[in-house]
Structures are given as structure tokens and as C-alpha cells.
């Protein structure tokens, strides 16, 4: 069991807020504050100094992107504060802004749909809290679609692996997902980085950032 | 309908719906084959118009005299004042009736089936055979009624007989008081009153005089043999129009023949008088240019309000779905996910299936909501929203946009136009790649969508571009599509607007 996290949660829908508290507590974490708007989120972070912030994008009063703005402001103030942003839609712009805060580590951007996959969601929460980068597969899919030309050099399997790398998955996780050995995954990744002219990186976080930067380019 | 066959029938002056109104003869023959509306030249219609004038004018004289005299007499005790107001407003119904009567003589000899004037046909060039420019209101019309032969009906035909438009405004609120207050301040009301007074005191007696001279005198002459026969057993002679004494049938026959000639000779002046009379009525009763322009401005404003309301409604629906169904589905999916963790193996399969289903519904709902109104448009503006739409396109799209933020209406109209264009690229063009360029220069937003597809796109064939052109027209914007066979298809939109 990974260590228990102290989490500040911001979500304006009571139904979802209660549900999220339930899920997070089910995995042994402590929700120290559950608030319903962006201002309360900033206050709660100042008051509780949590190990992770989980926030919705769209919140009162304007119902635009207040949650994201608050998350960005928090990251600007404390670049090491892990933040996981939940969005009803995939917006590349949201993900891009998040990844540009701090050094791009300890941030996550997920569709709300993913909360339903409770185990994967819990895994993402822990990865972000540990300084990892988690990007929703949907965002990665869009990014992959954008840079079609250079990616044409990759085999279908390599593109699949690249997508999983961009989502922030470790070699082990990728191997489990594709039902292959870790060594095979390592070989694919080596090929990908070579074909795309990216520097080889053993560290998962650095590798994710390099791949994402390339895809966004 | 072929121009030739129709032209012959019209040339005979026989409206197809009135087979009995046959008019022929040398004058008609002279016009045979020419495509002219004879409604204004048909003597029967002219006579009918004048008879109607007498039937309206005579009772009007009585009514106005009664109202005026009683009103003036009673105004001393204030009771008469409403009657005088009523008198002032009496021109309004008279004007409406007279405008309606003008339909009888509508189309004062205009050419009915003119070839399409150059300005109203879709502009086409040899280099791009499928080049259609949408501009303003005309867009819809040009798209729905393209006609290469140039024989499509003019607006007159579609509206039936030409009607004289109502010069009055619509009262801002219901109720008789509001109506009367508005009418009394309108210039058109007073023009109508002037016309009513003229009709009651001058025009209808004049109409009667013309009718009497042009029809009654020849009529009496033609009837000479009958009159002679009737008077045969009394005096044995008869006096026609109190002038000529007739006592034999040969004399009567000559008189009748002369009457017939006179009748035919007088039909032309009669028609001329009726047309002059109608032109005078039209002068006073038709809306002035300023009144037409004001109505147009009203319609333009209400159209802009409609579009704004449509946009607001879209956002409301998006908000409702986001706050309601979507949140509940996420919560349901979460509950199912948690239940799966602790479920006994017997239930695990069914729970997994339910969970999967909920996830798929959630995905579909997400796409639906995004299609209604994308949140990124409100948050980040046009450039990001278009880039997002390009990401979703099945055809690779290169995007190059340098845009500031604009008013919501501008961003939304431009965004949906680009999205429609991208949808067409994906569906019809067979293109392998597309490109979107956008810039903001000299107060004009310019966006171009180009693909390398097979071209030949027909905007008239229900591609959804017509509605978008209309939306842009509300903002004084234009949408241009060039799509020669063989490609490429280029769609350009241009909106004059300030940046935010």
C-alpha cells in the first residue's frame, strides 16, 4: 500500500465531490478539504499544505476555467505542488498550460470519465503526487494525430508505445498493458526515440516530457 | 416552363386563371409574342378598378361628412374629439383597401419574365466554374434558386400579383391606444388621410364621369335597336343619349355600329386614365424610401437578436447537459467502479458490462456537448478552438492562425463556419490534407480553409454552408467558396469586427 496522501479537492458538483472523496478514501488517502470553488481552493491549500491538489476545470462563479486558473496560480507560487486537473472535455490548450508550469513534473490532466476506472484513477493520483506526469490518453491521441508526418516512420506498435509513454506510463505499466516483456518495451522506446531524434532518457518523467514537448511542437 | 409558350399566352392578355377575359384585336396582335404583363392594360380590369373606386368613394364621402359634422358639433362638449380622431385615422383602412385594390392593376406593363439581371445570378468565372459568392441576404436565394438559363421567375411571380407594401410600422405593444398613438405620429397615416379626402370629394366623381362617358354613351348607342323595338308600339321613334332621333331600323343599326366603334376607340383612353389613377394612388399609399429602409433596419436588428438568442440557447443547453446528465453519469460510473472492487465473482461480469456501457455513454455525451458549444471557444478563443476542431478532423489539417479575441458572436459564427468546412472536407472532398489560415488585418477577420480534394463542391446541395453564410451576413460578413471540378476547394470567410 503506498503512503496515504493529504489531498485538497475542488469540485463544484456535490454529487461528484462526495463520490471523489469516497474513491480517494477507498484507496487510503485523506481528503483534508473538499471545496466547491476556486477561491476556496486557494485558501484551503494555504491552510492545509496538502501533498496533492485535485481540481475541476469549470467552477463557479464564472463556470469557465476558474479551476484551471487557480491550479496554474498555485503552481506558479509553489512549482513542486502536485496538481491533478479533471476536465469534462479534452482541451489540448489546458494540458499545454499545465505542462508549462514548473518543470512539467507533478502535473496531471485527466478526463472526468477516467474517475470511473477507479483503480487506474488511483494509480494516476499516486503518480502525480510522486512527481510524475499524467496526460489523458485522449489528449495524446489528438497530439499523435497532429504530427502525423514524422510519426509515419513508426510502426503501428511503436506508435502505440509512444502513446502510452506520452500518457506518463512507466516501462512496466506499458509492458503490462500490451502484454509484452519490459525488455521488448525498452527496445521499442529506443527505436522511437532514435527515429524521432529525441535524446535517450532512462528517467520516465524526463522521457514523458521530451515526448510531449515533441508532440506539441 | 418554357418562355415561348408562356409568352404567347401572356401576349394575348389572357391570364390563364381567367379564361373568360378574352381580349384580342389589332392592339393585342401587335403585342403578340412579347412577354408583357397585360394586367395593367386590360380594359376590363381598368373599368373594374374604376367601378370599385366609385363603390368605395361614394360611401366614404357620406361617412366622412357624417363623422366630420357630428364630430365638430360635439367637440364643444368634448364627446366629439374621439370622433375627430377616428376621422383622422379613417385614411388607414381606406389606404389598406386601396392598396389591395391596386392589385387589380398591378404590374403596370412591366416585363414579367426578364432574363436574370447580371447582379442577381451567382457570379461565375471561366477559371472556376463552380464559384459562388455569398453576400448578405441574397445568399440563401442564390443558393436555393440557381438558374443557368436565366428564366427563373422574378419575385413578382412568386408573390402573386405585385402588392403595394404596407408603409406602417408594427406597434411596439398590443392594444388600441398604442396602435392609434403610433399611427397618428406616422407620416404615412396623413398621406392616407389626404388620399381618402381626395377620393371622397374628387376622385370617385371623376371615375364615375369617365366611366359614364366611356361606357354608357357607346352602350346606349349599341342598344339603339333594342330601344327602338321597345318604343315601337308607343311613339315609333327613340332619342339616343337625348341627342339623336332614330325612327328606323337601318338608322338604329348604323347607330349601333358607330357605338361599337366608339366603345373600342374609348377603351384605350379609359385604360390610360385608370393607370394614371392607380399611379397616383400608389404615389400616396406606397411606403416612402425612408419607411422601407426603417423596416429593413428593424428586420436586420431582429435577425441579429434571433442569432444571439440562438447562441445563448446553445450555451444554455450545453450548460444544462454539463451540470446535469454528464455529472450524474460520471458519478454512476464511479459508483460502478467502486462496486466492481468489492463485487463477488458472480456479479463481476455484469458489473463490468454495465461499467463499460456507462463509459461509452459518457464518451458519446461528451462529444455531443462539445458539438453544441465547445468550452474552449469561450475560454481560449477562436484560434485554439479551431486548432481543437482541426485535431478532431479525420483529414490532417495544418493550422496557421494569428488571432486576437473577438466578440462572442463573431467567434461563434467563425468557429461554426470553419467546423462545417472541415466536416465537408472530411465527408465529400476526398482530400488527403487541408490547411486553415487566419489573420486579423485592418479591422477584418479573414479565415481561409483549403483542401487538396477533388473540388466540385456545390454549396446549393445542402452542404450546410447556406445557413452559415446567413449567420455571417448578420455580422456583415461574407463567405466565398471556390470549388472548380478537380479541386482545390477554397472557402474564405471575412468578418469586419473590432478585436476584444
XYZ file of C-alpha atoms in Angstrom:
717
model
C 0.000 0.000 0.000
C 1.510 3.348 -0.992
C 1.648 6.010 1.640
C -1.510 7.942 2.434
C -1.796 11.336 0.722
C -3.260 14.523 2.153
C -5.466 15.860 -0.623
C -7.344 19.122 -1.217
C -10.257 18.548 -3.571
C -12.119 21.223 -5.521
C -15.271 20.246 -7.389
C -18.485 22.268 -7.583
C -20.888 19.376 -8.131
C -21.789 17.953 -4.732
C -22.551 14.569 -6.257
C -19.089 14.264 -7.779
C -17.354 15.796 -4.778
C -18.823 13.180 -2.458
C -18.045 10.456 -4.979
C -14.426 11.562 -5.354
C -13.951 11.727 -1.590
C -15.305 8.176 -1.454
C -12.943 6.905 -4.146
C -9.870 8.650 -2.699
C -10.612 7.394 0.815
C -11.252 3.914 -0.510
C -7.610 3.916 -1.649
C -6.399 5.071 1.741
C -5.931 8.791 1.127
C -7.117 11.605 3.337
C -9.173 14.417 1.835
C -8.294 17.276 4.184
C -10.570 19.774 2.426
C -13.297 19.388 -0.182
C -14.361 22.763 -1.582
C -16.705 23.993 -4.280
C -14.982 26.965 -5.910
C -11.598 28.276 -6.963
C -11.131 30.884 -4.226
C -11.848 28.316 -1.520
C -9.314 26.023 -3.204
C -6.527 28.604 -2.911
C -7.435 29.236 0.732
C -7.553 25.518 1.547
C -4.124 24.947 0.001
C -2.702 27.783 2.087
C -4.346 26.364 5.218
C -3.549 22.634 4.836
C -0.346 22.450 2.746
C -1.553 19.251 1.024
C 0.504 16.641 -0.814
C -1.802 16.853 -3.850
C -4.475 19.111 -5.293
C -7.290 17.588 -7.336
C -9.425 20.194 -9.080
C -12.182 20.521 -11.658
C -11.628 22.981 -14.542
C -15.030 24.602 -14.704
C -16.208 26.091 -11.440
C -18.180 28.998 -10.028
C -18.567 31.902 -10.242
C -17.931 32.194 -13.984
C -18.205 28.494 -14.889
C -15.368 28.877 -17.348
C -11.870 27.672 -16.470
C -11.566 29.069 -12.912
C -10.308 25.746 -11.540
C -7.528 25.561 -14.096
C -6.577 29.207 -13.495
C -6.374 28.527 -9.756
C -4.248 25.429 -10.367
C -1.879 27.411 -12.584
C -1.627 30.165 -9.975
C -0.877 27.594 -7.270
C 1.799 26.003 -9.434
C 3.347 29.381 -10.167
C 3.573 30.015 -6.436
C 4.756 26.515 -5.461
C 6.222 24.787 -8.519
C 6.558 21.486 -6.680
C 2.926 21.245 -5.562
C 1.446 18.229 -7.419
C -1.774 19.139 -9.195
C -4.240 16.839 -10.927
C -6.779 18.671 -13.084
C -10.026 16.983 -14.066
C -11.850 18.196 -17.132
C -15.168 17.383 -18.698
C -13.567 17.802 -22.141
C -10.205 17.234 -23.675
C -8.619 20.564 -24.383
C -5.083 20.472 -25.605
C -4.741 24.089 -24.514
C -5.480 23.132 -20.887
C -2.901 20.358 -20.905
C -0.343 22.593 -22.577
C -0.719 25.327 -19.971
C -0.386 22.820 -17.155
C 2.704 21.183 -18.582
C 4.308 24.601 -18.917
C 4.155 25.201 -15.157
C 7.126 24.344 -13.009
C 9.273 21.884 -14.909
C 6.276 19.900 -16.048
C 6.561 17.284 -13.345
C 3.915 16.536 -10.761
C 1.024 17.523 -13.020
C -1.842 15.528 -14.356
C -4.650 16.267 -16.782
C -7.431 13.723 -16.992
C -10.931 13.497 -18.374
C -13.562 13.104 -15.696
C -14.620 9.913 -17.443
C -11.450 8.280 -16.102
C -12.568 8.575 -12.491
C -14.903 5.688 -13.191
C -11.898 3.444 -13.795
C -11.210 3.735 -10.095
C -8.015 1.678 -9.959
C -6.381 3.466 -12.867
C -7.524 6.772 -11.417
C -5.956 5.906 -8.059
C -2.753 4.962 -9.838
C -2.729 8.319 -11.670
C -3.294 10.157 -8.388
C -0.285 8.422 -6.857
C 1.897 9.023 -9.905
C 1.172 12.759 -9.952
C 1.738 13.011 -6.188
C 5.102 11.313 -6.681
C 6.129 13.973 -9.216
C 5.110 12.105 -12.350
C 3.276 13.451 -15.386
C -0.091 12.066 -16.384
C -1.803 13.091 -19.579
C -5.176 11.788 -20.659
C -4.988 9.232 -23.487
C -7.475 11.373 -25.397
C -5.059 14.313 -25.404
C -2.247 12.037 -26.515
C -4.454 10.708 -29.298
C -5.053 14.243 -30.535
C -1.367 15.072 -30.349
C -0.450 11.927 -32.257
C -2.970 12.811 -34.938
C -1.467 16.250 -35.314
C 2.080 15.214 -36.026
C 1.223 12.549 -38.486
C 4.079 13.062 -40.925
C 7.130 12.360 -38.753
C 5.210 9.608 -36.978
C 4.633 7.810 -40.252
C 8.160 6.388 -39.865
C 6.999 4.484 -36.765
C 5.478 1.034 -36.894
C 1.933 0.722 -35.544
C 3.292 -0.987 -32.420
C 5.807 1.811 -31.898
C 3.071 4.406 -32.207
C 1.056 2.523 -29.603
C 4.035 2.530 -27.269
C 4.662 6.236 -27.949
C 1.060 6.998 -26.958
C 1.459 5.157 -23.661
C 4.773 6.904 -22.980
C 3.113 10.252 -23.558
C 0.378 9.341 -21.082
C 3.092 9.061 -18.450
C 3.243 5.290 -18.112
C 6.398 3.516 -16.930
C 8.032 0.693 -18.903
C 6.484 -1.821 -16.520
C 2.986 -0.378 -16.935
C 3.349 -0.315 -20.708
C 4.530 -3.902 -20.749
C 1.510 -4.956 -18.672
C -0.898 -3.054 -20.913
C 0.495 -4.502 -24.138
C 1.153 -7.937 -22.605
C 4.812 -7.987 -23.655
C 8.074 -8.111 -21.707
C 9.661 -4.970 -20.283
C 12.715 -5.636 -22.406
C 10.574 -5.512 -25.571
C 9.096 -2.200 -24.432
C 12.583 -0.831 -23.817
C 13.603 -1.830 -27.320
C 10.547 -0.137 -28.865
C 11.225 3.023 -26.896
C 14.827 3.059 -28.027
C 13.684 2.788 -31.654
C 11.089 5.538 -31.222
C 13.480 7.988 -29.616
C 16.002 7.223 -32.347
C 13.535 7.742 -35.208
C 12.196 10.967 -33.706
C 15.667 12.248 -32.914
C 14.926 12.535 -29.191
C 17.625 12.175 -26.514
C 17.567 8.758 -24.797
C 16.324 9.081 -21.207
C 16.132 6.392 -18.550
C 14.051 8.530 -16.194
C 10.337 8.059 -17.006
C 9.415 11.675 -16.149
C 12.052 13.221 -18.370
C 11.090 10.874 -21.159
C 7.397 11.789 -20.909
C 8.208 15.471 -21.028
C 10.501 15.034 -24.019
C 7.862 13.082 -25.918
C 5.093 15.552 -25.023
C 7.243 18.500 -25.991
C 7.912 16.798 -29.298
C 4.231 16.068 -29.932
C 3.186 19.602 -29.043
C 5.923 21.106 -31.213
C -41.919 26.347 -68.002
C -40.740 27.340 -71.458
C -40.527 31.005 -72.147
C -42.001 30.752 -75.625
C -45.307 29.042 -74.951
C -45.947 31.024 -71.827
C -45.078 34.214 -73.642
C -47.775 33.632 -76.246
C -50.468 33.223 -73.685
C -49.423 36.296 -71.794
C -49.118 38.166 -75.058
C -52.811 37.573 -75.711
C -53.593 39.241 -72.450
C -55.371 36.181 -71.104
C -54.443 35.386 -67.588
C -54.641 31.587 -67.525
C -56.862 31.672 -64.458
C -59.499 33.807 -66.232
C -60.370 32.069 -69.486
C -63.384 34.339 -69.996
C -61.432 37.570 -70.043
C -60.535 37.320 -73.691
C -59.119 40.410 -75.269
C -57.931 40.316 -78.801
C -57.758 42.587 -81.787
C -55.166 44.697 -83.513
C -53.616 46.079 -80.346
C -53.356 42.634 -78.831
C -51.968 41.297 -82.085
C -49.334 43.979 -82.026
C -48.239 42.708 -78.627
C -48.453 39.037 -79.555
C -45.241 37.247 -78.765
C -43.922 39.954 -76.498
C -43.637 38.982 -72.913
C -45.533 41.682 -71.170
C -47.896 41.761 -68.237
C -51.212 42.962 -69.507
C -52.876 43.234 -66.173
C -52.316 46.982 -66.254
C -53.580 47.277 -69.824
C -56.619 45.078 -69.698
C -59.608 47.451 -70.209
C -61.955 45.173 -68.295
C -59.678 45.319 -65.286
C -59.312 49.081 -65.747
C -63.083 49.505 -65.809
C -63.397 47.219 -62.808
C -60.871 49.301 -60.941
C -62.819 52.493 -61.645
C -66.164 50.932 -60.697
C -64.531 49.855 -57.443
C -63.331 53.435 -56.928
C -66.918 54.693 -57.191
C -68.194 51.959 -54.845
C -65.562 52.896 -52.247
C -65.627 56.650 -52.757
C -69.376 57.317 -52.563
C -69.961 55.689 -49.128
C -66.647 57.199 -47.968
C -67.943 60.686 -48.782
C -71.063 60.063 -46.694
C -69.087 58.551 -43.828
C -66.524 61.331 -43.709
C -69.160 64.042 -43.873
C -71.145 62.446 -41.046
C -68.059 61.906 -38.899
C -66.764 65.422 -39.571
C -70.029 67.232 -38.955
C -71.061 65.221 -35.878
C -67.514 65.335 -34.510
C -67.190 69.077 -34.987
C -70.614 69.718 -33.467
C -69.954 67.540 -30.429
C -66.379 68.712 -29.902
C -67.767 71.586 -27.891
C -68.747 69.057 -25.237
C -65.548 67.035 -25.768
C -67.506 63.924 -26.859
C -66.777 64.777 -30.455
C -62.983 64.704 -30.079
C -62.702 60.897 -30.288
C -64.848 61.069 -33.417
C -62.431 63.554 -34.956
C -59.518 61.273 -34.064
C -61.442 58.498 -35.762
C -61.809 60.745 -38.808
C -58.075 61.406 -38.821
C -57.428 57.675 -38.723
C -60.039 56.850 -41.359
C -57.370 57.053 -44.023
C -55.669 53.932 -42.604
C -58.366 51.385 -43.540
C -59.086 53.250 -46.763
C -55.386 53.104 -47.595
C -55.278 49.375 -46.872
C -58.340 48.761 -49.055
C -56.987 50.897 -51.872
C -53.598 49.177 -51.737
C -55.436 45.895 -52.020
C -57.451 47.202 -54.973
C -54.257 48.227 -56.715
C -53.538 44.516 -57.228
C -56.153 44.645 -59.969
C -53.893 46.909 -61.996
C -50.599 45.705 -60.599
C -47.632 45.395 -62.884
C -48.218 48.490 -64.952
C -46.917 46.872 -68.068
C -43.600 45.621 -66.702
C -41.868 42.796 -68.412
C -42.697 39.710 -66.404
C -40.137 37.184 -67.457
C -36.999 39.194 -67.754
C -33.697 37.391 -68.084
C -31.897 37.333 -64.730
C -30.183 40.686 -64.240
C -26.411 40.256 -64.108
C -26.155 41.230 -60.462
C -28.501 38.596 -59.113
C -27.038 35.482 -60.696
C -24.290 33.547 -58.952
C -21.059 35.082 -60.105
C -19.110 32.579 -62.094
C -15.843 32.801 -63.874
C -14.418 30.649 -66.599
C -11.474 29.689 -64.440
C -13.650 28.460 -61.617
C -16.909 27.136 -62.971
C -18.302 26.491 -59.509
C -17.762 29.871 -57.969
C -20.494 31.170 -55.800
C -20.275 34.291 -53.754
C -22.497 34.616 -50.766
C -23.213 38.051 -49.624
C -25.799 39.281 -47.211
C -29.391 38.170 -47.526
C -29.156 37.228 -51.109
C -27.046 34.235 -50.162
C -29.956 31.981 -49.402
C -31.787 32.939 -52.530
C -28.796 32.481 -54.770
C -28.167 29.109 -53.329
C -31.668 27.782 -53.480
C -32.664 29.159 -56.865
C -29.697 28.831 -59.142
C -30.699 29.044 -62.746
C -28.408 28.857 -65.683
C -30.955 29.622 -68.369
C -31.840 32.887 -66.711
C -35.541 32.157 -66.960
C -36.405 31.672 -63.337
C -39.368 33.627 -62.088
C -38.855 37.063 -60.707
C -40.005 37.775 -57.191
C -43.221 39.227 -58.597
C -44.299 35.849 -59.829
C -43.629 34.096 -56.582
C -45.573 36.668 -54.597
C -48.518 36.522 -56.970
C -49.790 39.881 -58.199
C -47.493 42.680 -57.139
C -48.633 44.021 -53.825
C -48.002 47.509 -52.577
C -46.253 47.078 -49.214
C -47.762 48.486 -46.062
C -45.952 51.694 -45.089
C -46.916 51.388 -41.416
C -44.841 50.158 -38.521
C -45.879 47.405 -36.123
C -46.919 48.854 -32.748
C -44.412 48.059 -30.001
C -47.151 46.758 -27.688
C -50.628 45.344 -28.170
C -53.736 47.449 -27.559
C -55.762 50.029 -29.412
C -54.148 53.032 -27.669
C -50.622 52.067 -28.649
C -51.796 51.429 -32.185
C -53.571 54.781 -32.503
C -50.684 56.672 -30.911
C -48.200 55.158 -33.360
C -50.427 55.730 -36.386
C -51.036 59.391 -35.519
C -47.283 60.041 -35.485
C -46.668 58.367 -38.820
C -46.374 60.410 -41.967
C -47.984 57.603 -43.939
C -51.225 57.990 -41.940
C -51.583 61.595 -43.058
C -50.789 60.744 -46.655
C -53.544 58.144 -46.475
C -55.959 60.703 -44.998
C -55.141 63.099 -47.812
C -55.821 60.313 -50.290
C -59.111 59.450 -48.563
C -60.296 63.073 -48.714
C -59.322 63.300 -52.377
C -61.080 60.011 -53.102
C -64.261 61.075 -51.343
C -64.511 64.537 -52.883
C -62.721 64.418 -56.227
C -61.589 61.045 -57.441
C -64.737 58.960 -57.338
C -66.894 61.564 -59.125
C -64.151 61.762 -61.725
C -64.092 57.958 -62.006
C -67.840 57.970 -62.462
C -67.654 60.644 -65.144
C -65.018 58.755 -67.107
C -66.967 55.526 -66.818
C -70.178 57.189 -67.891
C -68.593 58.768 -70.913
C -66.501 55.811 -71.990
C -69.054 53.052 -71.391
C -72.554 54.465 -71.004
C -72.622 56.575 -74.208
C -71.366 53.802 -76.540
C -73.549 51.382 -74.598
C -76.658 53.423 -75.267
C -75.743 53.684 -78.953
C -75.207 49.952 -79.272
C -78.556 49.420 -77.610
C -80.386 51.618 -80.192
C -82.196 48.734 -81.994
C -83.483 47.421 -78.682
C -84.694 50.840 -77.591
C -86.402 51.291 -80.936
C -88.137 47.944 -80.580
C -89.308 48.800 -77.070
C -90.712 52.167 -78.130
C -92.209 50.806 -81.371
C -95.752 50.448 -80.022
C -95.779 53.916 -78.379
C -94.059 56.672 -80.341
C -92.311 54.687 -83.080
C -89.034 56.546 -82.571
C -86.411 56.950 -79.854
C -83.808 59.523 -78.869
C -80.333 58.136 -78.169
C -78.438 59.907 -75.357
C -81.089 62.609 -75.622
C -79.456 63.702 -78.869
C -80.164 61.695 -81.958
C -83.658 60.868 -83.080
C -83.893 57.386 -84.531
C -87.029 56.104 -86.214
C -85.943 53.244 -88.480
C -84.027 50.019 -88.029
C -81.326 50.840 -90.619
C -80.669 54.067 -88.674
C -80.574 52.063 -85.458
C -78.126 49.588 -86.970
C -75.807 52.393 -88.097
C -76.046 53.928 -84.647
C -75.180 50.598 -83.011
C -72.204 50.146 -85.325
C -70.999 53.644 -84.557
C -71.407 52.867 -80.840
C -69.280 49.798 -81.193
C -66.509 51.771 -82.913
C -66.738 54.475 -80.261
C -66.543 51.868 -77.498
C -63.376 50.351 -78.955
C -61.905 53.817 -79.508
C -62.615 54.857 -75.915
C -61.218 51.710 -74.287
C -57.645 52.933 -74.696
C -58.170 56.352 -73.013
C -60.199 54.604 -70.322
C -57.296 52.279 -69.594
C -54.853 55.159 -69.639
C -56.944 57.077 -67.135
C -57.220 54.049 -64.839
C -53.463 53.575 -64.916
C -52.817 57.236 -64.149
C -55.348 56.999 -61.345
C -53.605 53.874 -59.951
C -50.197 55.523 -60.229
C -51.499 58.481 -58.227
C -52.899 56.153 -55.537
C -49.604 54.307 -55.404
C -47.731 57.594 -55.013
C -49.652 58.423 -51.839
C -50.163 54.950 -50.420
C -46.882 53.135 -51.043
C -44.149 53.388 -48.409
C -41.527 56.061 -48.937
C -37.904 55.054 -49.209
C -37.180 56.096 -45.636
C -40.067 53.966 -44.408
C -38.809 50.959 -46.372
C -35.318 51.470 -45.015
C -36.610 51.727 -41.467
C -38.473 48.457 -41.861
C -35.350 46.867 -43.241
C -33.339 48.149 -40.290
C -35.960 46.708 -37.928
C -35.772 43.329 -39.650
C -31.971 43.399 -39.599
C -31.925 44.124 -35.882
C -34.455 41.423 -35.111
C -32.417 38.949 -37.151
C -29.315 39.805 -35.124
C -31.340 39.291 -31.937
C -32.538 35.927 -33.218
C -28.989 34.769 -33.864
C -27.886 36.000 -30.439
C -30.799 34.162 -28.836
C -29.861 31.042 -30.772
C -26.287 31.277 -29.475
C -27.459 31.839 -25.917
C -29.758 28.851 -26.196
C -26.876 26.670 -27.384
C -24.812 27.693 -24.384
C -27.714 27.072 -22.043
C -28.266 23.568 -23.395
C -24.542 22.881 -23.118
C -24.532 24.124 -19.510
C -27.604 22.080 -18.603
C -26.136 18.884 -20.023
C -22.801 19.572 -18.368
C -24.274 20.265 -14.960
C -26.888 17.545 -15.166
C -26.604 14.367 -17.166
C -22.835 14.444 -17.530
C -22.109 14.807 -13.800
C -24.601 12.108 -12.923
C -23.097 9.720 -15.425
C -19.611 10.320 -14.042
C -20.960 9.638 -10.552
C -22.696 6.484 -11.794
C -19.514 5.288 -13.470
C -17.633 5.983 -10.225
C -20.125 4.007 -8.168
C -19.941 1.100 -10.588
C -16.141 1.254 -10.487
C -16.152 1.081 -6.698
C -18.732 -1.710 -6.715
C -16.516 -3.764 -9.004
C -13.713 -3.621 -6.462
C -15.752 -5.485 -3.860
C -18.093 -7.458 -6.111
C -18.411 -11.217 -5.683
C -17.184 -13.076 -8.792
C -20.756 -13.975 -9.763
C -21.615 -10.291 -10.240
C -18.281 -9.074 -11.588
C -19.090 -9.831 -15.224
C -22.403 -7.976 -15.244
C -20.932 -5.047 -13.331
C -18.066 -4.821 -15.788
C -20.533 -4.767 -18.684
C -22.604 -2.035 -17.002
C -19.459 -0.070 -16.256
C -18.306 -0.337 -19.852
C -21.705 0.794 -21.092
C -21.710 3.813 -18.776
C -18.252 4.748 -20.038
C -19.395 4.624 -23.642
C -22.495 6.716 -22.975
C -20.279 9.220 -21.202
C -17.980 9.407 -24.218
C -20.871 9.943 -26.611
C -22.403 12.591 -24.384
C -19.051 14.375 -24.159
C -18.797 14.579 -27.956
C -22.409 15.726 -28.210
C -21.890 18.524 -25.713
C -18.682 19.558 -27.412
C -20.538 19.787 -30.703
C -23.220 22.022 -29.239
C -20.809 24.608 -27.915
C -17.142 23.908 -27.214
C -15.944 25.273 -23.900
C -12.505 26.024 -25.375
C -14.087 28.703 -27.564
C -15.250 30.673 -24.548
C -12.032 30.047 -22.587
C -9.304 30.442 -25.182
C -10.973 31.949 -28.217
C -11.125 31.246 -31.903
C -7.525 30.192 -32.612
C -7.466 27.426 -30.004
C -10.994 26.310 -30.778
C -10.165 25.979 -34.479
C -6.939 24.136 -33.650
C -9.030 21.804 -31.481
C -11.516 21.235 -34.323
C -8.590 20.571 -36.666
C -7.258 17.952 -34.219
C -10.552 16.122 -34.453
C -10.659 16.162 -38.230
C -10.113 12.782 -39.904
C -8.079 14.573 -42.611
C -4.755 16.045 -41.447
C -5.108 19.794 -41.112
C -2.337 22.329 -40.904
C -3.356 25.350 -38.864
C -1.781 28.782 -39.003
C -3.727 31.385 -37.074
C -2.701 34.725 -35.614
C -5.864 35.977 -33.975
C -6.817 38.183 -31.042
C -10.058 37.605 -29.112
C -13.309 38.851 -30.644
C -16.889 39.336 -29.535
C -18.692 36.084 -28.704
C -20.980 36.351 -31.730
C -18.021 36.738 -34.106
C -16.040 33.882 -32.590
C -19.005 31.587 -32.596
C -20.054 32.339 -36.207
C -16.490 31.938 -37.494
C -15.899 28.774 -35.471
C -19.005 27.005 -36.713
C -18.267 28.049 -40.291
C -14.776 26.540 -40.082
C -16.109 23.405 -38.448
C -18.687 22.971 -41.200
C -15.943 23.467 -43.767
C -13.804 20.818 -42.050
C -16.763 18.444 -41.926
C -17.221 18.899 -45.677
C -13.524 18.287 -46.249
C -13.808 15.054 -44.308
C -17.058 13.904 -45.887
C -17.066 14.962 -49.541
C -13.774 16.213 -50.812
C -11.636 13.099 -50.821
C -8.806 15.363 -49.709
C -5.666 13.989 -48.109
C -4.775 17.218 -46.362
C -6.221 20.615 -45.588
C -4.942 23.948 -44.412
C -6.502 26.703 -42.333
C -5.075 30.233 -42.422
C -6.369 33.082 -40.374
C -5.396 36.657 -39.728
C -6.802 39.900 -38.444
C -5.935 42.940 -40.559
C -7.397 46.429 -40.790
C -10.366 45.516 -38.645
C -11.241 42.447 -40.724
C -11.084 38.838 -39.620
C -10.039 36.619 -42.519
C -10.043 32.845 -42.437
C -9.364 30.519 -45.344
C -9.888 26.760 -45.469
C -8.251 24.995 -48.409
C -8.113 21.316 -49.237
C -6.447 19.288 -51.982
C -9.596 17.318 -52.759
C -11.491 16.764 -55.961
C -13.425 20.047 -55.846
C -16.811 20.447 -57.482
C -18.478 21.237 -54.189
C -21.951 22.595 -54.754
C -22.951 24.953 -51.968
C -26.555 24.741 -53.115
C -26.707 20.997 -52.481
C -27.470 21.324 -48.810
C -23.917 21.363 -47.527
C -24.939 23.499 -44.584
C -22.977 26.433 -45.956
C -26.109 28.398 -46.740
C -27.082 28.676 -43.108
C -23.543 29.652 -42.195
C -23.497 32.336 -44.862
C -26.687 33.706 -43.338
C -25.120 33.736 -39.889
C -22.095 35.592 -41.209
C -24.378 38.012 -43.019
C -25.814 39.072 -39.675
C -22.305 40.316 -38.841
C -21.897 41.886 -42.314
C -19.506 39.064 -43.075
C -19.102 37.174 -46.313
C -18.427 33.560 -47.193
C -16.851 32.682 -50.524
C -16.500 29.182 -51.905
C -14.437 28.353 -54.954
C -14.509 24.729 -55.943
C -13.696 24.009 -59.581
C -14.005 20.412 -60.685
C -10.698 18.748 -59.942
C -10.078 20.972 -56.939
C -8.864 22.575 -54.893
C -11.787 23.764 -52.809
C -11.142 27.049 -51.046
C -13.542 28.560 -48.567
C -12.891 32.081 -47.351
C -14.745 33.965 -44.724
C -14.381 37.596 -43.894
C -15.939 39.469 -40.993
C -15.426 43.141 -40.251
C -15.183 43.388 -36.468
C -13.255 45.023 -33.646
C -10.958 42.852 -31.549
C -11.651 42.405 -27.859
